[in-house]
Structures are given as structure tokens and as C-alpha cells.
XYZ file of C-alpha atoms in Angstrom:
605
model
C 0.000 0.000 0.000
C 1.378 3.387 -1.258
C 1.530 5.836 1.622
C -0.540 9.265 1.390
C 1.612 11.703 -0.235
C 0.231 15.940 0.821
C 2.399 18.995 -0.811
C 4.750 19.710 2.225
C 6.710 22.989 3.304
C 9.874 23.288 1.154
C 12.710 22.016 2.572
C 15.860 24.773 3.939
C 18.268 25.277 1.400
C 21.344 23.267 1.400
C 23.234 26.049 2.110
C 21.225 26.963 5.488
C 22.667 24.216 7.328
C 21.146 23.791 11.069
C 21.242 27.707 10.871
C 18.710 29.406 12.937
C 15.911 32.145 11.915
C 16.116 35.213 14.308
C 12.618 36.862 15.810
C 11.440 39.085 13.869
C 12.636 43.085 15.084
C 10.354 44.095 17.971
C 8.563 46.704 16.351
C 7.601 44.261 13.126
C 6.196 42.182 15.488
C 3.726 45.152 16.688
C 3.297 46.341 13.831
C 1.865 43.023 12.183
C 0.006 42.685 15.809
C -1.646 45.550 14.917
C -2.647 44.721 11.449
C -3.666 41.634 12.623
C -6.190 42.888 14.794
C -7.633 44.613 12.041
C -8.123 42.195 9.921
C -11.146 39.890 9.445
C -9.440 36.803 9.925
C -9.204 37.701 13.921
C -12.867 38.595 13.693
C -13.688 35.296 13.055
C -10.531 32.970 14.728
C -9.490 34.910 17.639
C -6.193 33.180 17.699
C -4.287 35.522 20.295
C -5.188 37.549 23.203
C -2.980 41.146 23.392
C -2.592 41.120 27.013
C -1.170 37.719 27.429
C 0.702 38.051 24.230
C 2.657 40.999 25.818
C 3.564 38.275 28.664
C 5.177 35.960 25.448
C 7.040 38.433 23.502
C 8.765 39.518 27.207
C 9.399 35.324 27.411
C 10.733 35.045 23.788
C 12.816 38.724 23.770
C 13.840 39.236 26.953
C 14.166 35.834 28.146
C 11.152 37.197 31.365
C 9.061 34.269 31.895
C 5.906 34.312 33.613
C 2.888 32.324 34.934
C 1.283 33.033 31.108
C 4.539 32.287 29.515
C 6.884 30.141 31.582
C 8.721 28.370 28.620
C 11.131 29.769 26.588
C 10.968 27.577 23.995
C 6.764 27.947 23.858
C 7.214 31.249 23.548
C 9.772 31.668 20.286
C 7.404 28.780 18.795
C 4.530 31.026 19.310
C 6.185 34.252 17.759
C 7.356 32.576 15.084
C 3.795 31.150 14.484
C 2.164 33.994 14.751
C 4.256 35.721 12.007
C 3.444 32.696 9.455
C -0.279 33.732 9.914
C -0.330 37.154 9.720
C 2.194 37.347 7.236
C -0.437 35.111 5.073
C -3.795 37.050 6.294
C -2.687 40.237 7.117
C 0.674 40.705 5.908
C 2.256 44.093 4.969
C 3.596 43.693 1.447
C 5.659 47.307 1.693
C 7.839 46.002 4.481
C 11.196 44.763 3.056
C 11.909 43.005 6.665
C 9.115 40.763 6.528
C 9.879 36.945 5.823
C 7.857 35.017 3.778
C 4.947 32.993 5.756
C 6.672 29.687 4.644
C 10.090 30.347 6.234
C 8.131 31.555 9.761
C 6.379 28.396 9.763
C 8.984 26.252 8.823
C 11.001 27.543 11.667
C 8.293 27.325 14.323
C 8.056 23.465 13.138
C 11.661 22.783 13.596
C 11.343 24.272 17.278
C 8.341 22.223 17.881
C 10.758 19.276 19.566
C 11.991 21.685 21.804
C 8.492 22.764 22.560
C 7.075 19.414 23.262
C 10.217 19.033 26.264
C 8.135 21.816 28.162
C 4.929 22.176 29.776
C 1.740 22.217 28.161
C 1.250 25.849 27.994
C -0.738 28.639 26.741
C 1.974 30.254 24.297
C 2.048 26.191 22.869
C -1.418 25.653 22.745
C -1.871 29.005 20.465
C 1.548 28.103 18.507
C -0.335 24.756 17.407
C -3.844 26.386 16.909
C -2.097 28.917 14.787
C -0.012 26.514 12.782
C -3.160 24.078 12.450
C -5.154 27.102 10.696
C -2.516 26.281 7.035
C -0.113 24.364 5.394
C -0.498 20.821 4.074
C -3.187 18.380 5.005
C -0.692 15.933 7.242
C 1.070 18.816 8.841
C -2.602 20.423 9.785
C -3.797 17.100 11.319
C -0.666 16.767 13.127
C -1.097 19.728 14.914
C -4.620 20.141 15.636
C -4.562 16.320 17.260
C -1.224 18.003 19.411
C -3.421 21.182 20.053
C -6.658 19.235 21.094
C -4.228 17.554 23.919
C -3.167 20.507 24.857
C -6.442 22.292 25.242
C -8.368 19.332 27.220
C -4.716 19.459 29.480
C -5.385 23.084 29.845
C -9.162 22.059 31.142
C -10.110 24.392 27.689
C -13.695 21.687 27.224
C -15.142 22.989 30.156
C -16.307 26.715 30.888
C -14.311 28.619 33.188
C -15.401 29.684 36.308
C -13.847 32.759 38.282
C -13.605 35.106 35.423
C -13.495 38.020 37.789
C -10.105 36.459 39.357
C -8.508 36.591 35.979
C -7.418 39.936 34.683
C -5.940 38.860 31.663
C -8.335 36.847 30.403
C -6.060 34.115 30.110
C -8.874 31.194 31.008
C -11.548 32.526 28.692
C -8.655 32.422 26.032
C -7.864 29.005 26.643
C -11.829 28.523 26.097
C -11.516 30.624 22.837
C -8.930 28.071 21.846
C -10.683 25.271 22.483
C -13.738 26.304 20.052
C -11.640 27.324 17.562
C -9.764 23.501 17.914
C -13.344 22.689 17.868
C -13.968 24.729 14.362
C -11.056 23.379 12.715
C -11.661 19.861 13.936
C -15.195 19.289 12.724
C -14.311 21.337 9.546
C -11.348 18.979 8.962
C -13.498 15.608 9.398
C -16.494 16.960 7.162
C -14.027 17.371 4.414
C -11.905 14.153 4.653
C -14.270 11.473 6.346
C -11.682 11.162 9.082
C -12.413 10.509 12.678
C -12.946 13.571 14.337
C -10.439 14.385 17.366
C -12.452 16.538 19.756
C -15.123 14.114 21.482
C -18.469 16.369 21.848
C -19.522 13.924 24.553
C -16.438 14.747 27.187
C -16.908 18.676 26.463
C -19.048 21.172 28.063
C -21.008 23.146 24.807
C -21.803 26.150 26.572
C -21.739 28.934 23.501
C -20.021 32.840 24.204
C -21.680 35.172 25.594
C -21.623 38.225 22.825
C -21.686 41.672 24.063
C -24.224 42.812 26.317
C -26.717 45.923 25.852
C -24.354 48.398 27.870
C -21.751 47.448 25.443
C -19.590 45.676 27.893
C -18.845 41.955 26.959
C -19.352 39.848 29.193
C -17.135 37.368 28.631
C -15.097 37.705 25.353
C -12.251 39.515 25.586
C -12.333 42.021 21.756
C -9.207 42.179 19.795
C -10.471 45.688 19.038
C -12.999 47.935 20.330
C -15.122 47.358 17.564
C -15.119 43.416 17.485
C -17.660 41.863 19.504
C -16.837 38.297 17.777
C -20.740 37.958 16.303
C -18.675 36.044 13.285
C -16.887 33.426 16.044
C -19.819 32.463 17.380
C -21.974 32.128 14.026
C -18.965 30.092 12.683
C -18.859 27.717 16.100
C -23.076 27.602 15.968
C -22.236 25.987 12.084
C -19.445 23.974 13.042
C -21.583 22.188 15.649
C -24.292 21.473 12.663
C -20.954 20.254 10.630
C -20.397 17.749 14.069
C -24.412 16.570 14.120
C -23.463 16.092 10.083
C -20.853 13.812 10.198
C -22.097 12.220 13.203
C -25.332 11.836 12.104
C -24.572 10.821 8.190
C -20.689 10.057 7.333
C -19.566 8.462 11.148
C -18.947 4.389 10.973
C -22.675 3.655 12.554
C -24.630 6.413 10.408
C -23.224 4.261 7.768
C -25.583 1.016 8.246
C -29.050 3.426 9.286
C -32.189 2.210 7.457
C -33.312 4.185 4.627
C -36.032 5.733 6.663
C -33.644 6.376 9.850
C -31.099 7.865 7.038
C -33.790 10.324 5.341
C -35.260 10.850 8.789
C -31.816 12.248 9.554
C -31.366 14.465 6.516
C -34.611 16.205 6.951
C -33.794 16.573 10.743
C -30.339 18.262 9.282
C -31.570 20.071 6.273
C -34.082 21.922 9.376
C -31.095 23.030 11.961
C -29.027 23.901 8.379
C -31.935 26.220 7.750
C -32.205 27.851 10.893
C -28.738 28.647 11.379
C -28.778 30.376 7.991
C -31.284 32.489 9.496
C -29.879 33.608 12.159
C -26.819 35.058 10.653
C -26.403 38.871 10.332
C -25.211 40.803 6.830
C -21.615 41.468 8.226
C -20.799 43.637 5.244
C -22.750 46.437 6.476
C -22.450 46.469 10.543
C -18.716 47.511 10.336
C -16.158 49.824 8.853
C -13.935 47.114 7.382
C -14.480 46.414 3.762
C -13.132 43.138 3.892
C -15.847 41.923 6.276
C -17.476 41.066 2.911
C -15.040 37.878 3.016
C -17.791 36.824 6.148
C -20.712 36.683 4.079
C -18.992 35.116 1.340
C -17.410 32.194 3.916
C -20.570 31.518 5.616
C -22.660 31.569 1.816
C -20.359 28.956 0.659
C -20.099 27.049 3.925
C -24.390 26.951 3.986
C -23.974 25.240 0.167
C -21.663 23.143 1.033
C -23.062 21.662 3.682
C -26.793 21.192 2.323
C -24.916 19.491 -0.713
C -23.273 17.371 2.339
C -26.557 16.510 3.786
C -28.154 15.551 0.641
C -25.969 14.069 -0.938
C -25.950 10.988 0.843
C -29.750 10.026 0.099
C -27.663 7.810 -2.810
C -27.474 5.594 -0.192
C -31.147 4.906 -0.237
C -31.847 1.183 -1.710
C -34.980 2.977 -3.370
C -33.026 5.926 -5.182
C -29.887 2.885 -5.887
C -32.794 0.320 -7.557
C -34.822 3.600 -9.474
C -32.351 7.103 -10.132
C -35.359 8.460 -10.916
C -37.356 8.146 -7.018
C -39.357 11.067 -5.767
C -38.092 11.787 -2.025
C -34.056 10.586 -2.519
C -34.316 11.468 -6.143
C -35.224 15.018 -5.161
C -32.676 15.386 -2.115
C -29.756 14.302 -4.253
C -31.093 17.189 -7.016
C -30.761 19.652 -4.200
C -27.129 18.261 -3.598
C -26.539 19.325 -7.112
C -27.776 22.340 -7.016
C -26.017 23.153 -3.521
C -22.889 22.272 -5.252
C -23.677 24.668 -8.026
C -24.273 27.243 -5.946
C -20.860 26.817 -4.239
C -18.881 27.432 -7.275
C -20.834 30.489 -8.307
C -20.481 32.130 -4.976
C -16.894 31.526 -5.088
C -17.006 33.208 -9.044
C -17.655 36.487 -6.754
C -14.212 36.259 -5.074
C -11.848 39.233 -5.845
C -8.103 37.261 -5.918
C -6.574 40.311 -6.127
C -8.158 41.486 -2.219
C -9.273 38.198 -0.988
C -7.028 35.653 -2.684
C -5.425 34.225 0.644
C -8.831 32.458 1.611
C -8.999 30.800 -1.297
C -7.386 27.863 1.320
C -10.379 27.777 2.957
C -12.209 26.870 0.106
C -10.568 24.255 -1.536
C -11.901 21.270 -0.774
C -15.056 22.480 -0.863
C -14.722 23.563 -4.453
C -12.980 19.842 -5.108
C -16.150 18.264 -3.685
C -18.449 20.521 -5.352
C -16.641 19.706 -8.945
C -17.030 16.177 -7.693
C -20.926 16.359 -7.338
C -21.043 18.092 -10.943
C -18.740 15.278 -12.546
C -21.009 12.490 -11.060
C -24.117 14.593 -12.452
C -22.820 14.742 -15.568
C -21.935 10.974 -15.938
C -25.766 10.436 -14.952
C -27.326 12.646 -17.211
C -24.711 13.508 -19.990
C -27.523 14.465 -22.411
C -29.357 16.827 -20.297
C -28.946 20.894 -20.774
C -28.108 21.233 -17.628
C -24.415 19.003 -18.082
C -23.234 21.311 -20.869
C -24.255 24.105 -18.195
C -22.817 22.585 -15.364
C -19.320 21.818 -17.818
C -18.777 25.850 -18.369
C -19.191 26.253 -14.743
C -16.772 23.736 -14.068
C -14.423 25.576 -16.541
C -14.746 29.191 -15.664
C -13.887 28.362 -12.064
C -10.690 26.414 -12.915
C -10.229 30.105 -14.604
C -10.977 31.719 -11.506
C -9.327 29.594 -9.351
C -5.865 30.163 -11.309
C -5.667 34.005 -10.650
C -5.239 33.579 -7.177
C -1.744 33.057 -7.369
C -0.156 35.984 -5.721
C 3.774 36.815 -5.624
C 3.280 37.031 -1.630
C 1.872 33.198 -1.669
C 3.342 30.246 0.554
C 4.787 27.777 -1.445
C 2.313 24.791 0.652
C -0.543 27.232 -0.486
C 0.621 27.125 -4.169
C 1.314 23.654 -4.147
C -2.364 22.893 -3.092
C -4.291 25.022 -5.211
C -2.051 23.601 -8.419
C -3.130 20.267 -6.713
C -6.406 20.743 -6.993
C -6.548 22.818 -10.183
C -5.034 19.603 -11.927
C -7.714 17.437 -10.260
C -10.487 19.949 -11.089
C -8.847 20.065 -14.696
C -9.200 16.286 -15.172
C -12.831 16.142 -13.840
C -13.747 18.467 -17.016
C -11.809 16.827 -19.414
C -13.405 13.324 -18.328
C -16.347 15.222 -18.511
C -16.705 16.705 -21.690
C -15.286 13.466 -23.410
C -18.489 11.261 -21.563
C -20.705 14.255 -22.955
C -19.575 13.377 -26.387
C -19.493 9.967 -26.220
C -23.078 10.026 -25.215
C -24.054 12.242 -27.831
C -22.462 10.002 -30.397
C -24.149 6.720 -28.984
C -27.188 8.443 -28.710
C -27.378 10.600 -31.688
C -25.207 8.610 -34.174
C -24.078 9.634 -37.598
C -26.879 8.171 -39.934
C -24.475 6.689 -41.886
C -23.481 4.747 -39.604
C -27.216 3.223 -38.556
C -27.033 2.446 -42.046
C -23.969 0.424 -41.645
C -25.426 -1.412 -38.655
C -28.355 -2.119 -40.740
C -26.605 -3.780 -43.521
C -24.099 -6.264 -41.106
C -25.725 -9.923 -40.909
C -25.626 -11.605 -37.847
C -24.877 -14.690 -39.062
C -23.768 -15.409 -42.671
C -24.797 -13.659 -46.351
C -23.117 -10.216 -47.527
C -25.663 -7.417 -48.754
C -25.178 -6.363 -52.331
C -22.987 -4.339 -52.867
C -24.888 -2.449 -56.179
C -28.561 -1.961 -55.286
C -30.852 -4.251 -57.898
C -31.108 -3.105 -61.370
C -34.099 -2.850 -63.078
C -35.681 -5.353 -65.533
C -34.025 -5.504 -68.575
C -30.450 -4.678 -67.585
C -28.151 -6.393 -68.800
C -26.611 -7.546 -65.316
C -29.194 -10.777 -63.254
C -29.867 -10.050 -59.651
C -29.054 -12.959 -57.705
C -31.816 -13.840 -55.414
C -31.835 -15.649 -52.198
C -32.599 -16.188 -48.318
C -32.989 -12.910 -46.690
C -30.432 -13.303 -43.249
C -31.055 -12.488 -40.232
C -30.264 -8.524 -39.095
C -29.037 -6.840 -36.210
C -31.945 -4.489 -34.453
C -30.615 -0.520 -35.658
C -29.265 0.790 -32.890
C -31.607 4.161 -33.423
C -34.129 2.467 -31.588
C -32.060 1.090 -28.771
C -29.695 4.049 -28.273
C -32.291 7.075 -29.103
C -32.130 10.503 -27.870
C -33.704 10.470 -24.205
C -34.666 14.004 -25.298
C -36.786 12.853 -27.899
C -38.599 10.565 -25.893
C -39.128 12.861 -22.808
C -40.943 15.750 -24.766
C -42.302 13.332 -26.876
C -41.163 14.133 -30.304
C -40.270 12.348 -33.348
C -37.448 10.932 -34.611
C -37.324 11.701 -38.778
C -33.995 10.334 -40.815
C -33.929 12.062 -44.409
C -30.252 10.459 -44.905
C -30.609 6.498 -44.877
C -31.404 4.820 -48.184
C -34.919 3.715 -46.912
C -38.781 4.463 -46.476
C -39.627 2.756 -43.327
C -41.439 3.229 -40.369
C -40.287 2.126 -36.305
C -42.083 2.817 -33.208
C -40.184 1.912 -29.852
C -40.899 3.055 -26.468
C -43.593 6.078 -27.535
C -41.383 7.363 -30.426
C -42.048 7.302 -33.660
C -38.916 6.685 -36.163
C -39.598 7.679 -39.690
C -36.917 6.956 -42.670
C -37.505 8.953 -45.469
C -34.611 8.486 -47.462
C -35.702 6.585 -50.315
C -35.856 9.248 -53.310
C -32.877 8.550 -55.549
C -30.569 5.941 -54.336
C -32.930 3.153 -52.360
C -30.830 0.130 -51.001
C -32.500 -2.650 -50.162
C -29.699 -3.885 -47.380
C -30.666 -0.377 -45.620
C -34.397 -1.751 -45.573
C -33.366 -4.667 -44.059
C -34.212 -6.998 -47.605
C -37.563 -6.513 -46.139
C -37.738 -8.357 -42.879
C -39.202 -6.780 -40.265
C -37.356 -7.724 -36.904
C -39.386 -6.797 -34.412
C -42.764 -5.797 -33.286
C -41.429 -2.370 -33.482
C -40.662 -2.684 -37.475
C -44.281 -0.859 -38.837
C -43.431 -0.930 -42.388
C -40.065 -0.989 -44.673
C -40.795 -0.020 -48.180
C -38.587 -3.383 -49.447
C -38.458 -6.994 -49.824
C -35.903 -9.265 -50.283
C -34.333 -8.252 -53.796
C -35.286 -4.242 -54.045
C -36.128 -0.748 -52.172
C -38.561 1.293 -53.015
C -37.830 5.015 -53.845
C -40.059 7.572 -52.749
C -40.912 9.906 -50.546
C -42.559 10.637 -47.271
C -45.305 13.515 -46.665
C -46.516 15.032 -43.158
C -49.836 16.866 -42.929
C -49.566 18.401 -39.975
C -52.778 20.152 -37.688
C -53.286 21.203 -34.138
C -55.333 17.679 -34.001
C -52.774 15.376 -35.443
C -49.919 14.370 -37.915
C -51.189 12.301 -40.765
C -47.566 10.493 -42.331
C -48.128 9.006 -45.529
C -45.500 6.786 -47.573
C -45.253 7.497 -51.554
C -43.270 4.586 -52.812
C -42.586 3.536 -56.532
C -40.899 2.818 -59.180
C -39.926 -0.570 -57.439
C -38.966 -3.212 -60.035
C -36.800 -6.094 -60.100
C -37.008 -9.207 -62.421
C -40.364 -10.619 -62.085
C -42.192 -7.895 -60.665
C -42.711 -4.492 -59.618
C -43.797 -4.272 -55.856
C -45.217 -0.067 -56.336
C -46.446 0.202 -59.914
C -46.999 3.511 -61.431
C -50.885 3.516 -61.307
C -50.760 3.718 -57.693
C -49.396 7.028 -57.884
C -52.710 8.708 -56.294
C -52.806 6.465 -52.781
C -49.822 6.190 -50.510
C -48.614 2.992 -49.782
C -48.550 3.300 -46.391
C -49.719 5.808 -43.908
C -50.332 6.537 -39.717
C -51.324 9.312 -37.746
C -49.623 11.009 -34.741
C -52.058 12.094 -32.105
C -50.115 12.757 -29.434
C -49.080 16.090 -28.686
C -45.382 17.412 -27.934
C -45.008 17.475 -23.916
């Protein structure tokens, strides 16, 4: 068994040795503090709290540890990490002394060891929340099952008691840690079917408080005076919908439900999905930072992507598995489609040039959402809707490209060109299963005629249709052979058949009439060069062979007229000038009556 291989940080340089990246100058560090605050990405993960990160940069800089920071080690882990996530979210692109987010994080990783020899602390819990936020898929589950230690060591599942004994906050960040371990954790096992680390059962799921009337909070401590962390707790009030999902739908037990405990479950889902969407606020307009847009975008994209998580799995139904066409599963699956649509059109209204970084939250749920498209499209490859859903799948493989930015982590790159290949072959497969059903389905007519003429067992067709009598050349007579059925009638448009139209060949070398599954097939190809292999030498295989105009040694040329009313089509067969050496199967005098006719009642749905 080949082991899992993720894009991984970039190795040091030869050159670099066992060589040692400094902390960043004192006043960068404040500086990107200060942006960080800012920025929306601590609006919604609030990753550090100031006052007790004053108490780390004293342990890491000035070697002054502290009940908050007693490890020195911790502490230059945490610094380090915190640089490799601002410099990715909220990074200053006009400072020269910044290092790129990679090299941060690869240098809190190598200090990890020396980390681990220490106490379970606060500055290492936030150094492994931090570095669990990016980077590669085995590095992030590496540290957020390290960081989920650390925060049930730190007592971070249960609510804190005593808040008015702690100044600093320092307990109520430890809680803020644990739900974001929480957020990460439930968001990692949704997208990868894992085993989720953080066991809801052994945790105390009291929610924030938000801030109270008077404007004080009660028990959040704000980055900034303007934060009261209304995005936190709609993002842990969604994550614990994510838990009940997997739980409830993708965990080892949900697995063997019934079909009616299974679509019992996605209806109980698809409700608490619902209401949550409700309750969330418009972000973009309750504060002065434009980027806050990013919120409404997240949480838009998160809502598809989990109702096309729910629904999704009513394939499991033995119903919807023995008929793809049932009413309940068959209708819940549609709205996974659809969810998954809606996905990659939100994420069409990304700007990469001001929001490009959170493209790495989105990435597997574009993946999966290209996933439920593809598996749509091999389905119903005929259907509008596949050519539809193909562009989408294109433009966003557009879109996803221009968020490649020159301040970009090499992991990041490394991902999204990851899943832009994967994303690339899903269209190619399917665009080629498009056109292969097309060409089954709507075949070349020259190549029904082909199928017509190729015995099943023994005999060659003419090669020269019959001459007339009195040629100089005999026709050589015979047993008619057995023929293969025309794959028209097998292999016809599903299109035709659903709006019930009719299926009318002016190509083939024929006048003949088929009727298979409510569809009428009319050949009217017989005016100027009739073969009578294309008519089958006459035999009609078949109850759904109405007429050919043939028998075994000639065709009949002709032609085909349609009267058409609001009442009806009346189809009537003019064929003649049939002779062959001993008779003539349409004479001339017949010229006034058709030799064969039917009438289409049935109106166009």
C-alpha cells in the first residue's frame, strides 16, 4: 500500500545548514500585531489575546518568563507562528523586513521538539492552533490532534469559572482556543471522512456570551474595540451542525441506518441547516472594514456546502440505488446538485486580487463541489443542464488560477495547483463522456445504415442496389439473413422521448417506419438511391418494425409527406418505381394512394 503523499513545506536550502531564523525586530512584530487585529481573519478565529501576548514576547525577547509564559521555547514557537499567519492574512507587502509565511512556519516546526520538552502551555497551545489554521493536510492534522491535547490538558472543554479572578483573560482564552480547535476539527473531518479528534460527549457546549446591551462583553475579551466576535460564534453555531453532520450521516454507525432512519436524519439536518442560515447577520454592512465582505462570502459557501453534504448521501437509499429516478431521494440528491452549483458560483464572486489568501479555505469544498457536478454529468450527460454545469466547471478552474499571488506560501501554491489539476481532469473526463453520449445516442446516420446492412450470421448485402428489368446484369436472389436491431431504436435521444417528439432520418437509403418506447422513427430516405440492405431486404425484426418499403431483392424510392394540424400528424409513404425481375412491388398507377400511412395524435409534452 502506497503511503498518502500531501504537498509539504519546502525544505531549507542546502546552504542553510542547522542555521537558525532570528525573531522578527520588535517593532515588526507590533506592527503586524496591529494589522492583525484589524483584519477579518481575527474577527472570526481569535487566535491571540494582546494582554497575554505581551507576557510571550517579554518570554521570547527578553528571556522574562511568567505564569502566562513560563517556557522559553513555547514562547519563540509562538512568535514565530504567529508571524506565518499574519504574514499570510494580514501581511504588509511594503515592508522589506518581513519573511515570507513559509520560512516563519517552517522555523516554528523545527522548534516544535523543543516545545514538546516543556509544559503544556498557553503560548504552545496558540503556537499549534495557529499553525493548524494552514499548510499541508498531514502537517494540519498533526497539529490540531497536538493542540486538542493541549487544550483538554489546559481544562479548555469545560467553561471557566472565576472570570473576575482573571485579569488577563487568560482562562476565557484558553476557552476561545478550544472552540476554535473545535472549528477546525469538525471542519477537517467533514471534508476528509476522518475521525474527528475533539469528542463532543467529554466537552461542556456552553456557547459565548456576545456583548451585552451596555456594550460591555461579558465574557469575550475584543481584539479591538469594535469586534464583539458575532462572526466566532456564528462560525462555532455551524461547526456544531458540521459535528451533528458527520455524526449523524458520514460516522462508521450512520453508515448502516435504514433508509427511513437515514432520510429521517437528513430532513432533521436540512431543518437546523436552515435555521442557522437564518440567524446570521449581513456582516458587510455592521462595520467599517471592507473586507468583512469575506464573512458573508465564507458563511454563503459554507451553507452550500453543507446542504450538498446533507443531501448528498440520500444515494445511499436502496430505493433511489434500484430507481435514479425516485421522488423523495431522487429530489434530495437534485438539491445536492444544485447546492454544489451554488458553491462554485459564490466563489465566481471572489476578488483574488483582495481576498485571494482564503482561497485555502475553500478548496476542498470547491474539489467536492466539482465532484458532485462530474457524477451529475456521468448520470445525465444528455441533459442541458451538463453542458451548463461543464462551463461552470471551466470558468472556475479560470478563476481559481488568478489567485496566485507573488506574496503566496509555497504549501498554499502547491495545493491550489493540486487541486486545479484534479479539477482540470474532472472536465476533461467530462466533456469526453458528454460526447461519447451524444455520439451513442445521436449517431451519424451513416453509420445506422452500416449497422443495418451487417448480418448476424452469414450472407453479404449487395454491394450495387438491384437493377431494373431488362439490364443487362441478373440479380441474384436468395434467403434474406437475419439482421441486427438498428441501434436508433435502442440508443435514441432520451430528449426525444421525454418531450415526446419524433425521430425523422432524411439520410438512410430507406422508407420505413419504427415505433419503440412512444417514439415514432420515420426513414424517409428513399428518393434517388434506395438500397435494399438499408431496408433490411424486407424483414421486419421486431414488433417495433411498422413498415419498410422493401423486400428481399429491391427498395422502393419515394418519398414521405406530413400533414400536420393542431389535431394530429397524418404520415403518408409514396413509394414507386420498385422493379426487379419478375415484378414491380409499387407500380406507377398507384401514384394517387400512398402505400402506407399513420397518424400522430399525441401532442409534444
Amino acid at each position: 500500500m502506497r503511503p498518502i503523499s500531501w504537498p509539504r513545506l519546502a525544505k531549507k536550502r542546502a546552504g542553510d545548514g542547522d542555521r537558525r531564523l532570528s525573531l522578527p525586530d520588535k517593532s515588526l512584530l507590533l506592527e503586524q500585531m496591529e494589522a492583525f487585529q484589524k483584519s477579518i481573519c481575527a474577527q472570526i478565529l481569535p487566535l491571540v489575546n494582546r494582554a497575554c501576548f505581551e507576557y510571550t514576547i517579554r518570554a521570547a525577547y527578553e528571556k522574562e518568563l511568567s505564569a502566562i509564559s513560563p517556557g522559553l521555547s513555547s514562547a519563540r514557537v509562538c512568535i514565530f507562528a504567529f508571524m506565518a499567519l499574519s504574514s499570510f492574512f494580514a501581511g504588509q507587502p511594503h515592508l522589506d523586513k518581513i519573511v515570507t509565511a513559509d520560512e516563519y512556519a517552517r522555523e516554528a516546526q523545527d522548534l516544535l521538539p523543543e516545545m514538546l520538552n516543556e509544559s503544556v502551555t498557553l503560548d504552545g497551545l496558540q503556537a499549534l492552533t495557529m499553525l493548524a489554521t494552514s499548510g499541508d493536510m498531514l502537517s494540519i492534522e498533526l497539529m490540531l490532534s497536538t493542540a486538542t491535547r493541549f487544550v483538554f490538558h489546559l481544562q479548555g472543554n469545560v467553561y471557566p469559572e472565576d472570570i473576575e479572578d482573571d485579569p488577563l483573560r487568560a482562562k476565557m482564552q484558553v476557552r476561545n482556543l478550544f472552540w476554535i480547535c473545535f472549528i477546525l476539527d469538525k471542519i477537517f473531518s467533514l471534508r476528509t471522512g476522518l475521525q474527528p479528534f475533539v469528542d463532543v460527549m467529554n466537552c461542556d457546549l456552553t456557547l459565548p456570551r456576545m456583548q451585552s446591551v451596555n456594550s460591555q462583553l461579558e465574557s469575550l475579551q475584543p481584539f479591538y474595540p469594535q469586534h464583539n466576535h458575532t462572526m466566532f460564534l456564528t462560525l462555532i453555531r455551524l461547526c456544531l451542525i458540521q459535528s451533528k453532520i458527520y455524526h449523524g450521516l458520514y460516522s462508521f454507525s450512520a453508515q448502516r441506518q435504514s433508509d427511513a432512519d437515514l432520510l429521517a436524519t437528513i430532513r432533521s439536518l436540512d431543518i437546523a441547516l436552515d435555521e442557522w442560515r437564518s440567524s446570521v447577520p449581513t456582516f458587510t454592512g455592521l462595520s467599517i472594514h471592507n473586507e468583512n465582505r469575506m464573512a458573508d462570502f465564507l458563511f454563503e459557501m459554507q451553507y452550500h456546502y453543507c446542504m450538498a453534504a446533507i443531501h448528498q448521501t440520500s444515494s445511499r437509499c436502496t430505493a433511489w440505488v434500484r430507481n435514479q429516478d425516485t421522488r423523495a431521494a431522487g429530489s434530495s440528491l437534485a438539491l445536492s446538485v444544485a447546492a454544489s452549483r451554488s458553491v462554485l458560483r459564490k466563489f465566481l464572486e471572489s476578488d483574488p486580487q483582495r481576498e485571494g489568501q482564503f482561497l485555502l479555505f475553500c478548496l476542498p469544498e470547491l474539489s467536492t463541489s466539482a465532484i458532485h457536478l462530474f457524477s451529475n454529468i456521468l448520470m445525465s450527460p444528455l441533459e442541458d443542464r451538463s453542458d451548463t454545469d461543464l462551463s461552470l466547471m471551466r470558468v472556475v478552474l479560470e478563476h481559481i488560477r488568478k489567485h496566485i499571488r507573488g506574496q503566496t506560501t509555497t504549501t498554499f501554491i502547491a495545493q491550489v495547483r493540486l487541486v486545479e489539476e484534479f479539477m482540470g481532469d474532472l472536465y476533461h473526463l467530462g466533456e469526453k463522456a458528454i460526447l461519447k453520449a451524444r455520439r451513442e445516442n445521436l449517431p451519424e446516420f451513416g453509420n445506422v445504415r452500416r449497422s443495418l446492412t451487417t448480418p448476424t450470421t452469414g450472407g453479404n448485402p449487395p454491394s450495387q442496389p438491384p437493377r431494373p428489368s431488362g439490364s443487362s446484369s441478373s440479380s441474384t436472389t436468395g434467403t434474406c439473413p437475419q439482421r441486427r436491431t438498428t441501434p436508433t431504436l435502442r440508443r435514441r435521444s432520451p430528449v426525444v422521448e421525454k418531450h415526446g417528439g419524433v425521430v425523422l432520418n432524411g439520410h438512410d437509403h430507406c422508407l420505413a417506419h419504427f415505433y419503440n418506447n412512444n417514439t415514432n422513427f420515420i426513414l424517409a430516405g428513399g428518393a434517388g438511391y434506395p438500397e435494399v440492405g438499408d431496408c433490411n431486404y424486407g424483414v421486419h425484426l421486431g414488433p417495433y418494425t411498422k413498415w419498410l418499403g422493401a423486400n428481399s431483392q429491391s427498395a422502393a424510392n419515394g418519398f414521405v409527406t406530413m400533414d400536420i394540424t393542431r389535431e394530429e400528424v397524418n404520415v403518408e409513404y409514396y413509394a414507386r418505381d420498385m422493379k426487379f425481375d419478375g415484378g414491380d412491388l409499387y407500380p406507377v398507377k398507384n401514384d394517387m394512394t400512398p402505400s402506407y400511412s399513420f397518424k400522430i395524435k399525441t401532442h409534444a409534452r
